[in-house]
């Protein structure tokens, strides 16, 4: 006699969670995903709108039983979507404001003449390198906060910082050789 080995379960916890979605919740998603995405697109770019709708449905799914006990599911689901989209819009506004402040700061640096050329060298960095240098060295922000502001990963922040540092070292060394007489 041969015994059959039990089938291995190669599914992930995410797969199990997806299988636990009540049919009514799935129907709500299928019936409203396009409308929700269309609404989010009015406020956000396509990629961010898709992310916001996904997060909203994730929140709806996680609160499904609670929502079912408190009235009209469609109204509650819509309220969740609106809150999620509003939070994304607010986050985008904060990032735009930071970008504006950094652009103004870069313009001010370009106008300053410190004699040493440091301000000019910083002002000549690429926009991403400039932002990372200002936020890290002048504002003293930690890498994870810079990453959040710029919408990139921490490793991307470190990469731009390394590139900026190399460029500043090169530009300032060249400036000191020509201006300082150390040939």
C-alpha positions as a Python dict, from the first residue, in 0.01 Angstrom:
ca = {
    (1, 'X'): (0, 0, 0),
    (2, 'X'): (116, 343, -76),
    (3, 'X'): (24, 646, 119),
    (4, 'X'): (-33, 966, -64),
    (5, 'X'): (159, 1259, 70),
    (6, 'X'): (-59, 1551, 168),
    (7, 'X'): (-60, 1825, -87),
    (8, 'X'): (168, 2110, 6),
    (9, 'X'): (9, 2447, 61),
    (10, 'X'): (207, 2692, -156),
    (11, 'X'): (-39, 2975, -115),
    (12, 'X'): (48, 3288, 73),
    (13, 'X'): (-138, 3451, 361),
    (14, 'X'): (-254, 3710, 109),
    (15, 'X'): (-418, 3436, -98),
    (16, 'X'): (-596, 3305, 211),
    (17, 'X'): (-710, 3656, 298),
    (18, 'X'): (-845, 3705, -53),
    (19, 'X'): (-1041, 3380, -25),
    (20, 'X'): (-1205, 3515, 289),
    (21, 'X'): (-1360, 3810, 107),
    (22, 'X'): (-1737, 3787, 145),
    (23, 'X'): (-1916, 3766, -192),
    (24, 'X'): (-2111, 4085, -117),
    (25, 'X'): (-1785, 4271, -52),
    (26, 'X'): (-1641, 4139, -377),
    (27, 'X'): (-1959, 4246, -556),
    (28, 'X'): (-1929, 4594, -406),
    (29, 'X'): (-1574, 4610, -537),
    (30, 'X'): (-1666, 4487, -886),
    (31, 'X'): (-1963, 4720, -911),
    (32, 'X'): (-1783, 5032, -790),
    (33, 'X'): (-1411, 5003, -871),
    (34, 'X'): (-1437, 5204, -1195),
    (35, 'X'): (-1646, 5479, -1036),
    (36, 'X'): (-1412, 5500, -737),
    (37, 'X'): (-1110, 5514, -965),
    (38, 'X'): (-1273, 5785, -1175),
    (39, 'X'): (-1340, 5990, -861),
    (40, 'X'): (-983, 5946, -736),
    (41, 'X'): (-844, 6046, -1080),
    (42, 'X'): (-1005, 6388, -1044),
    (43, 'X'): (-778, 6453, -747),
    (44, 'X'): (-471, 6237, -810),
    (45, 'X'): (-254, 6106, -1091),
    (46, 'X'): (-345, 5763, -1229),
    (47, 'X'): (-92, 5562, -1029),
    (48, 'X'): (-175, 5732, -700),
    (49, 'X'): (-549, 5710, -773),
    (50, 'X'): (-518, 5335, -824),
    (51, 'X'): (-321, 5304, -500),
    (52, 'X'): (-583, 5508, -313),
    (53, 'X'): (-872, 5296, -443),
    (54, 'X'): (-683, 4979, -353),
    (55, 'X'): (-623, 5109, 0),
    (56, 'X'): (-987, 5215, 35),
    (57, 'X'): (-1111, 4868, -62),
    (58, 'X'): (-856, 4711, 172),
    (59, 'X'): (-997, 4923, 456),
    (60, 'X'): (-1353, 4835, 353),
    (61, 'X'): (-1265, 4465, 355),
    (62, 'X'): (-1096, 4490, 696),
    (63, 'X'): (-1402, 4662, 845),
    (64, 'X'): (-1662, 4464, 652),
    (65, 'X'): (-1845, 4311, 949),
    (66, 'X'): (-1853, 4645, 1134),
    (67, 'X'): (-1979, 4827, 825),
    (68, 'X'): (-2254, 4569, 782),
    (69, 'X'): (-2392, 4649, 1125),
    (70, 'X'): (-2412, 5025, 1073),
    (71, 'X'): (-2643, 5105, 785),
    (72, 'X'): (-2589, 5152, 414),
    (73, 'X'): (-2268, 4982, 300),
    (74, 'X'): (-2245, 5193, -14),
    (75, 'X'): (-2249, 5519, 181),
    (76, 'X'): (-1992, 5391, 429),
    (77, 'X'): (-1768, 5258, 153),
    (78, 'X'): (-1792, 5594, -24),
    (79, 'X'): (-1700, 5775, 298),
    (80, 'X'): (-1393, 5553, 335),
    (81, 'X'): (-1291, 5623, -25),
    (82, 'X'): (-1332, 5998, 27),
    (83, 'X'): (-1119, 5989, 345),
    (84, 'X'): (-845, 5790, 174),
    (85, 'X'): (-840, 6017, -133),
    (86, 'X'): (-839, 6326, 91),
    (87, 'X'): (-539, 6191, 283),
    (88, 'X'): (-353, 6130, -44),
    (89, 'X'): (-440, 6480, -165),
    (90, 'X'): (-315, 6629, 163),
    (91, 'X'): (8, 6430, 141),
    (92, 'X'): (55, 6549, -218),
    (93, 'X'): (0, 6909, -110),
    (94, 'X'): (264, 6875, 161),
    (95, 'X'): (509, 6729, -89),
    (96, 'X'): (435, 7009, -339),
    (97, 'X'): (492, 7269, -67),
    (98, 'X'): (824, 7110, 25),
    (99, 'X'): (924, 7103, -341),
    (100, 'X'): (834, 7471, -371),
    (101, 'X'): (1039, 7564, -63),
    (102, 'X'): (1335, 7366, -196),
    (103, 'X'): (1307, 7539, -535),
    (104, 'X'): (1304, 7881, -368),
    (105, 'X'): (1601, 7780, -154),
    (106, 'X'): (1788, 7662, -464),
    (107, 'X'): (1720, 7995, -634),
    (108, 'X'): (1849, 8182, -329),
    (109, 'X'): (2165, 7973, -326),
    (110, 'X'): (2223, 8050, -693),
    (111, 'X'): (2200, 8422, -616),
    (112, 'X'): (2444, 8410, -324),
    (113, 'X'): (2814, 8452, -383),
    (114, 'X'): (3002, 8311, -89),
    (115, 'X'): (3343, 8342, -251),
    (116, 'X'): (3420, 7977, -183),
    (117, 'X'): (3171, 7857, -442),
    (118, 'X'): (2991, 7614, -214),
    (119, 'X'): (2650, 7770, -276),
    (120, 'X'): (2706, 7776, -648),
    (121, 'X'): (2818, 7412, -643),
    (122, 'X'): (2511, 7305, -442),
    (123, 'X'): (2282, 7505, -671),
    (124, 'X'): (2425, 7321, -975),
    (125, 'X'): (2329, 6978, -842),
    (126, 'X'): (2046, 6791, -1011),
    (127, 'X'): (1707, 6869, -855),
    (128, 'X'): (1695, 6535, -670),
    (129, 'X'): (2054, 6566, -544),
    (130, 'X'): (1989, 6924, -437),
    (131, 'X'): (1677, 6823, -243),
    (132, 'X'): (1859, 6540, -65),
    (133, 'X'): (2157, 6761, 30),
    (134, 'X'): (1938, 7042, 162),
    (135, 'X'): (1707, 6811, 355),
    (136, 'X'): (1988, 6597, 499),
    (137, 'X'): (2266, 6846, 573),
    (138, 'X'): (2090, 7178, 613),
    (139, 'X'): (1755, 7069, 758),
    (140, 'X'): (1910, 6769, 940),
    (141, 'X'): (1626, 6535, 842),
    (142, 'X'): (1675, 6159, 877),
    (143, 'X'): (1682, 5943, 566),
    (144, 'X'): (1337, 5791, 617),
    (145, 'X'): (1175, 6134, 645),
    (146, 'X'): (1354, 6255, 331),
    (147, 'X'): (1239, 5941, 150),
    (148, 'X'): (879, 6009, 252),
    (149, 'X'): (895, 6373, 139),
    (150, 'X'): (1043, 6285, -198),
    (151, 'X'): (833, 5972, -250),
    (152, 'X'): (1135, 5744, -295),
    (153, 'X'): (1302, 5467, -96),
    (154, 'X'): (1566, 5527, 171),
    (155, 'X'): (1826, 5356, -50),
    (156, 'X'): (1743, 5602, -331),
    (157, 'X'): (1798, 5892, -90),
    (158, 'X'): (2137, 5746, 8),
    (159, 'X'): (2227, 5697, -359),
    (160, 'X'): (2148, 6060, -448),
    (161, 'X'): (2336, 6179, -141),
    (162, 'X'): (2649, 5980, -241),
    (163, 'X'): (2628, 6113, -597),
    (164, 'X'): (2583, 6471, -473),
    (165, 'X'): (2874, 6439, -230),
    (166, 'X'): (3105, 6309, -505),
    (167, 'X'): (3000, 6590, -737),
    (168, 'X'): (3049, 6855, -469),
    (169, 'X'): (3392, 6712, -380),
    (170, 'X'): (3492, 6720, -746),
    (171, 'X'): (3352, 7069, -815),
    (172, 'X'): (3494, 7223, -500),
    (173, 'X'): (3835, 7062, -550),
    (174, 'X'): (3844, 7203, -902),
    (175, 'X'): (3734, 7544, -774),
    (176, 'X'): (4003, 7546, -504),
    (177, 'X'): (4269, 7455, -760),
    (178, 'X'): (4173, 7739, -992),
    (179, 'X'): (4090, 8001, -727),
    (180, 'X'): (4326, 7898, -449),
    (181, 'X'): (4641, 7872, -656),
    (182, 'X'): (4713, 7514, -548),
    (183, 'X'): (4821, 7383, -884),
}
